[in-house]
Amino acid sequence: MRTLVIHNPKSGFGSDAIFQFVRALVSAGDECVMRMLEDDFAADRACSDAESFDMVVASGGDGTVASLLYALRGRDVPACVFPSGTANLLCANIGNAPEPSALARACRVGKTAPVDLCEISWEGEGGERHVRGFALMSGTGFDAQLMQAALPNKAVMGQAAYFAAALANPRPAVERFSITVDGRTLEREGIACLVANNAMMQGDIQIVPDCRMDDGLLDVIVVETSGAAQLLKPLAFGLVDRSGKAIGRPHLESFKGREVRVECSEPVPIEVDGEALPGTVRSYEARVLPAAVRIVVDAMSPYGTADDGSSRFGHSDVIAYPE
Ligand SMILES: [Mg+2]
């Protein structure tokens, strides 16, 4: 088995879990290339020879991993998402057992599932066109401000930084959004308009129900509230009602579609997969890239199929779930 591990050493707390993973993964006859990313890496270049391996392991935070998966879209090599970041939301959404030895075993078993990625594009303040791939959630408004506020504390506080930022944030501005989903236009007022490939946030909270990354659709989410405390209320509901089906989300409205265009009444900050970008935008477009990448899934993942016991690479003596 030939594996390419692409690791961002700047992600998260500088976790060394990826080395435990490699130790659990490799056995006699295997080859494993470790590629350490530099600051300002180009994901396309990091993945340029991906097809010459049996598998690519994307190791980093959500931003790093999403950019690597986007670079691998439409290419004939499976990818394993390895959680080396602060929140590791993509890994949580995939639902694999996150321990290094369990992920190593999943790679050897080699079960994969095709999943969607999304693409967001917008015009910069100087009129230049930006296009970025994403795997989780992107958009404008309060959410982007929250990410910006959390950034300085992320390395120290981890997930708590997001909640601290939400509580510390002053009342966010309410914007008017003109939202066109697959040709149908809706007008809404809210503090954020997001597009999501995955909707599970910090603390295992599904912010809208039935958001899947294998249905060929993206979810458009409008946050129709004007205070951080009110934003936290649906999140608190999420703690007792994780699916969102029983109580609902009074301050969140969502739509599904393949293509969306969002126009904002005022220039607002934009965020891509948790990364707040400099400057503001008046509008953005997003589209889904159905079944763009094949990811490794284990028996715990909601994206996996029933385990038939076969192993693609074999020779694994790793015990993922010791008794
Ligand atoms: Mg979807």
Coordinates of C-alpha atoms and ligand atoms in Angstrom, one line a residue:
M1 CA 0.0 0.0 0.0
R2 CA 1.4 3.4 -1.0
T3 CA 0.1 6.3 1.0
L4 CA 0.7 10.0 0.6
V5 CA 0.2 11.9 3.9
I6 CA -0.2 15.7 3.4
H7 CA 0.1 17.3 6.8
N8 CA -0.1 20.9 7.9
P9 CA 2.2 21.3 10.9
K10 CA 0.7 24.7 11.7
S11 CA -2.8 23.3 12.2
G12 CA -4.5 23.1 15.6
F13 CA -2.3 22.6 18.6
G14 CA 0.7 21.2 16.6
S15 CA -0.8 17.7 17.3
D16 CA 1.6 14.8 16.6
A17 CA -1.4 12.3 16.3
I18 CA -0.5 12.0 12.6
F19 CA 2.7 10.2 13.5
Q20 CA 0.8 7.7 15.7
F21 CA -1.5 7.2 12.6
V22 CA 1.5 6.5 10.3
R23 CA 2.9 4.1 12.9
A24 CA -0.4 2.2 13.0
L25 CA -0.9 2.3 9.2
V26 CA 2.3 1.0 7.7
S27 CA 3.5 -2.6 7.7
A28 CA 6.2 -4.5 5.8
G29 CA 6.2 -3.7 2.1
D30 CA 4.3 -0.5 2.4
E31 CA 5.5 3.0 1.4
C32 CA 4.4 6.2 3.0
V33 CA 5.4 9.7 1.8
M34 CA 5.0 12.5 4.4
R35 CA 4.6 15.8 2.8
M36 CA 4.7 18.8 5.2
L37 CA 2.9 21.9 4.0
E38 CA 4.5 25.3 4.2
D39 CA 2.7 28.5 5.0
D40 CA 0.8 29.7 1.9
F41 CA 0.9 26.2 0.3
A42 CA -0.7 25.6 -3.0
A43 CA -3.1 22.7 -2.6
D44 CA -2.9 21.8 -6.3
R45 CA 0.8 21.5 -6.2
A46 CA 0.7 19.4 -2.9
C47 CA -1.7 17.0 -4.7
S48 CA -0.1 17.0 -8.1
D49 CA 1.1 13.4 -8.0
A50 CA -1.8 12.0 -5.9
E51 CA -2.8 9.3 -8.5
S52 CA 0.5 7.6 -8.1
F53 CA -0.6 6.6 -4.5
D54 CA -3.3 4.2 -3.3
M55 CA -4.6 6.8 -0.9
V56 CA -4.1 10.4 0.1
V57 CA -4.4 11.4 3.8
A58 CA -5.3 15.0 4.3
S59 CA -4.1 16.1 7.7
G60 CA -4.8 19.5 9.2
G61 CA -7.6 21.8 10.2
D62 CA -10.9 22.1 8.3
G63 CA -9.5 24.8 6.0
T64 CA -6.4 22.8 5.1
V65 CA -8.4 19.6 4.5
A66 CA -11.1 21.3 2.5
S67 CA -8.5 22.9 0.1
L68 CA -6.8 19.5 -0.4
L69 CA -10.1 17.7 -1.1
Y70 CA -11.0 20.5 -3.5
A71 CA -7.6 19.9 -5.3
L72 CA -8.5 16.2 -5.5
R73 CA -12.0 16.7 -6.9
G74 CA -12.8 14.5 -9.9
R75 CA -9.6 12.6 -9.5
D76 CA -9.2 8.8 -9.2
V77 CA -7.7 8.5 -5.7
P78 CA -9.5 8.1 -2.4
A79 CA -8.8 10.5 0.5
C80 CA -8.8 10.0 4.2
V81 CA -9.6 13.1 6.4
F82 CA -7.3 13.2 9.4
P83 CA -8.2 15.5 12.3
S84 CA -5.1 17.7 13.2
G85 CA -6.9 21.0 13.6
T86 CA -8.8 22.9 16.3
A87 CA -12.4 21.9 15.7
N88 CA -12.1 19.1 13.0
L89 CA -15.7 19.6 12.0
L90 CA -15.3 17.8 8.7
C91 CA -14.0 14.7 10.4
A92 CA -16.9 14.9 12.9
N93 CA -19.4 15.2 10.0
I94 CA -17.9 12.2 8.2
G95 CA -18.5 10.3 11.5
N96 CA -15.5 8.0 11.4
A97 CA -13.9 6.9 14.7
P98 CA -11.3 9.7 15.1
E99 CA -8.5 7.9 16.9
P100 CA -5.3 7.5 14.9
S101 CA -5.3 3.7 15.1
A102 CA -9.0 3.5 14.1
L103 CA -8.4 5.8 11.1
A104 CA -5.4 3.7 10.1
R105 CA -7.5 0.6 10.2
A106 CA -10.2 2.3 8.1
C107 CA -7.6 3.2 5.5
R108 CA -6.4 -0.4 5.3
V109 CA -9.9 -1.7 5.0
G110 CA -10.3 0.8 2.2
K111 CA -14.1 1.4 2.2
T112 CA -14.9 4.7 0.5
A113 CA -18.0 6.8 -0.2
P114 CA -18.4 9.5 -2.8
V115 CA -19.3 12.9 -1.3
D116 CA -20.0 16.3 -2.5
L117 CA -17.9 19.4 -2.3
C118 CA -19.0 23.0 -2.9
E119 CA -17.6 26.0 -4.6
I120 CA -18.1 29.6 -3.7
S121 CA -17.3 32.6 -5.8
W122 CA -17.5 36.4 -5.4
E123 CA -16.2 39.6 -6.7
G124 CA -13.5 41.3 -4.6
E125 CA -13.4 45.0 -3.8
G126 CA -11.1 45.7 -6.7
G127 CA -13.5 43.8 -9.1
E128 CA -11.3 40.7 -9.2
R129 CA -13.0 37.2 -9.3
H130 CA -12.4 34.8 -6.4
V131 CA -13.3 31.1 -6.5
R132 CA -12.8 28.8 -3.6
G133 CA -13.8 25.2 -2.8
F134 CA -15.3 24.3 0.5
A135 CA -16.4 21.2 2.4
L136 CA -18.4 22.5 5.4
M137 CA -20.0 25.9 5.4
S138 CA -19.3 29.3 3.9
G139 CA -21.1 32.6 3.7
T140 CA -21.5 36.1 4.9
G141 CA -22.6 38.0 8.0
F142 CA -22.5 37.3 11.7
D143 CA -20.9 33.9 11.2
A144 CA -17.9 35.4 9.5
Q145 CA -17.5 38.1 12.2
L146 CA -17.6 35.3 14.7
M147 CA -14.8 33.4 13.0
Q148 CA -12.8 36.6 12.8
A149 CA -13.3 37.3 16.6
A150 CA -12.4 33.7 17.5
L151 CA -9.2 33.6 15.4
P152 CA -6.8 35.1 18.0
N153 CA -8.0 32.6 20.7
K154 CA -8.3 29.5 18.6
A155 CA -4.8 28.1 19.3
V156 CA -5.3 28.6 23.1
M157 CA -8.9 27.9 23.6
G158 CA -9.9 25.5 20.9
Q159 CA -13.6 25.0 20.3
A160 CA -14.4 27.2 23.3
A161 CA -13.1 30.2 21.3
Y162 CA -16.1 30.1 19.1
F163 CA -18.6 30.2 22.0
A164 CA -16.6 32.9 23.8
A165 CA -16.6 35.0 20.5
A166 CA -20.4 34.5 20.2
L167 CA -21.0 35.8 23.7
A168 CA -18.5 38.7 23.4
N169 CA -19.9 39.8 20.0
P170 CA -22.0 43.0 20.1
R171 CA -25.4 42.8 18.4
P172 CA -24.7 42.0 14.8
A173 CA -26.3 44.1 12.1
V174 CA -29.5 42.7 10.4
E175 CA -29.1 42.6 6.6
R176 CA -31.5 42.1 3.8
F177 CA -30.6 39.1 1.7
S178 CA -31.9 38.4 -1.8
I179 CA -31.5 34.7 -2.2
T180 CA -31.8 32.9 -5.5
V181 CA -31.9 29.1 -5.2
D182 CA -32.0 27.2 -8.5
G183 CA -33.7 30.2 -10.2
R184 CA -36.2 31.0 -7.5
T185 CA -35.7 34.3 -5.6
L186 CA -36.6 34.9 -1.9
E187 CA -36.1 38.0 0.2
R188 CA -35.1 37.5 3.8
E189 CA -33.8 39.6 6.7
G190 CA -31.2 38.1 9.0
I191 CA -27.7 38.4 10.4
A192 CA -26.1 35.7 8.3
C193 CA -26.7 33.8 5.1
L194 CA -24.7 30.6 4.8
V195 CA -24.4 27.8 2.3
A196 CA -23.6 24.4 3.8
N197 CA -22.3 21.0 2.6
N198 CA -22.3 19.9 6.2
A199 CA -24.3 21.4 9.0
M200 CA -22.9 19.9 12.2
M201 CA -21.1 22.5 14.3
Q202 CA -19.1 22.5 17.5
G203 CA -20.5 20.2 20.1
D204 CA -22.1 17.7 17.7
I205 CA -25.0 20.1 17.0
Q206 CA -26.8 19.7 13.7
I207 CA -27.9 23.3 13.0
V208 CA -30.4 22.2 10.3
P209 CA -31.9 18.7 9.9
D210 CA -31.2 16.4 7.0
C211 CA -28.0 18.1 5.7
R212 CA -26.0 15.5 3.9
M213 CA -22.9 15.7 1.8
D214 CA -24.0 12.9 -0.6
D215 CA -27.4 14.3 -1.8
G216 CA -26.0 16.5 -4.6
L217 CA -27.6 19.5 -2.9
L218 CA -26.3 22.4 -0.8
D219 CA -28.2 23.8 2.1
V220 CA -28.8 27.6 2.3
I221 CA -29.2 28.7 5.9
V222 CA -30.5 32.1 6.9
V223 CA -29.9 33.1 10.6
E224 CA -32.9 35.3 11.4
T225 CA -31.9 36.6 14.8
S226 CA -30.2 39.7 16.1
G227 CA -28.3 38.8 19.2
A228 CA -25.6 36.3 20.2
A229 CA -27.7 35.1 23.1
Q230 CA -30.5 34.3 20.6
L231 CA -28.1 32.5 18.4
L232 CA -27.0 30.4 21.3
K233 CA -30.6 29.5 22.1
P234 CA -31.1 27.3 19.0
L235 CA -27.6 25.9 19.7
A236 CA -28.8 25.0 23.3
F237 CA -31.9 23.4 21.8
G238 CA -29.5 21.3 19.7
L239 CA -28.0 19.8 22.9
V240 CA -31.3 18.1 23.7
D241 CA -32.6 17.7 20.1
R242 CA -29.6 16.9 18.0
S243 CA -31.5 16.0 14.8
G244 CA -33.5 19.3 14.9
K245 CA -36.7 17.4 14.0
A246 CA -38.6 17.5 17.3
I247 CA -38.2 21.2 18.3
G248 CA -37.2 22.8 15.1
R249 CA -35.0 25.9 14.7
P250 CA -37.1 29.0 15.2
H251 CA -34.3 31.4 14.2
L252 CA -32.9 29.4 11.3
E253 CA -34.5 28.9 7.9
S254 CA -33.0 26.6 5.3
F255 CA -33.5 25.7 1.6
K256 CA -31.9 23.1 -0.6
G257 CA -30.6 23.6 -4.1
R258 CA -27.8 23.1 -6.6
E259 CA -26.9 26.7 -7.2
V260 CA -27.4 29.8 -5.1
R261 CA -26.8 33.5 -5.5
V262 CA -27.0 35.7 -2.4
E263 CA -27.1 39.5 -2.6
C264 CA -26.7 41.6 0.6
S265 CA -28.1 45.0 1.4
E266 CA -24.7 46.1 2.8
P267 CA -21.2 45.0 2.2
V268 CA -20.5 42.1 4.7
P269 CA -17.5 40.0 5.6
I270 CA -17.2 36.6 3.9
E271 CA -16.0 33.3 5.5
V272 CA -15.0 30.1 3.7
D273 CA -14.9 26.9 5.8
G274 CA -14.3 28.8 9.0
E275 CA -11.6 31.1 7.6
A276 CA -12.6 34.7 7.7
L277 CA -11.3 36.5 4.6
P278 CA -10.2 40.1 4.4
G279 CA -12.5 42.7 2.9
T280 CA -16.3 42.6 2.3
V281 CA -18.6 41.5 -0.4
R282 CA -22.0 42.6 -1.7
S283 CA -22.9 39.2 -3.2
Y284 CA -21.7 35.7 -3.7
E285 CA -22.6 32.5 -5.7
A286 CA -22.2 28.9 -4.6
R287 CA -22.8 25.6 -6.3
V288 CA -22.5 22.0 -5.3
L289 CA -20.0 19.6 -7.0
P290 CA -21.8 16.3 -6.7
A291 CA -19.7 13.2 -5.7
A292 CA -16.6 15.2 -6.2
V293 CA -14.3 13.1 -4.0
R294 CA -14.2 9.6 -2.6
I295 CA -13.4 9.6 1.2
V296 CA -12.5 6.7 3.5
V297 CA -15.4 5.7 5.8
D298 CA -15.6 3.2 8.6
A299 CA -18.6 1.3 10.0
M300 CA -19.5 4.2 12.3
S301 CA -19.9 6.7 9.5
P302 CA -23.4 7.5 8.3
Y303 CA -21.8 7.7 4.8
G304 CA -20.6 4.1 4.9
T305 CA -22.4 1.0 3.7
A306 CA -22.7 -2.2 5.6
D307 CA -19.3 -3.7 6.2
D308 CA -19.0 -7.0 4.3
G309 CA -15.8 -7.9 6.2
S310 CA -13.5 -7.6 3.1
S311 CA -10.3 -5.6 3.3
R312 CA -8.9 -3.8 0.3
F313 CA -5.3 -3.7 1.5
G314 CA -5.4 -6.5 4.1
H315 CA -2.6 -7.5 6.5
S316 CA -4.0 -5.2 9.2
D317 CA -3.2 -6.3 12.8
V318 CA -4.5 -3.0 14.2
I319 CA -7.3 -3.4 16.7
A320 CA -9.5 -0.4 16.3
Y321 CA -11.8 -1.2 19.2
P322 CA -9.9 -3.1 21.9
E323 CA -12.1 -4.9 24.4
Ligands
MG1 MG -26.0 18.3 0.7

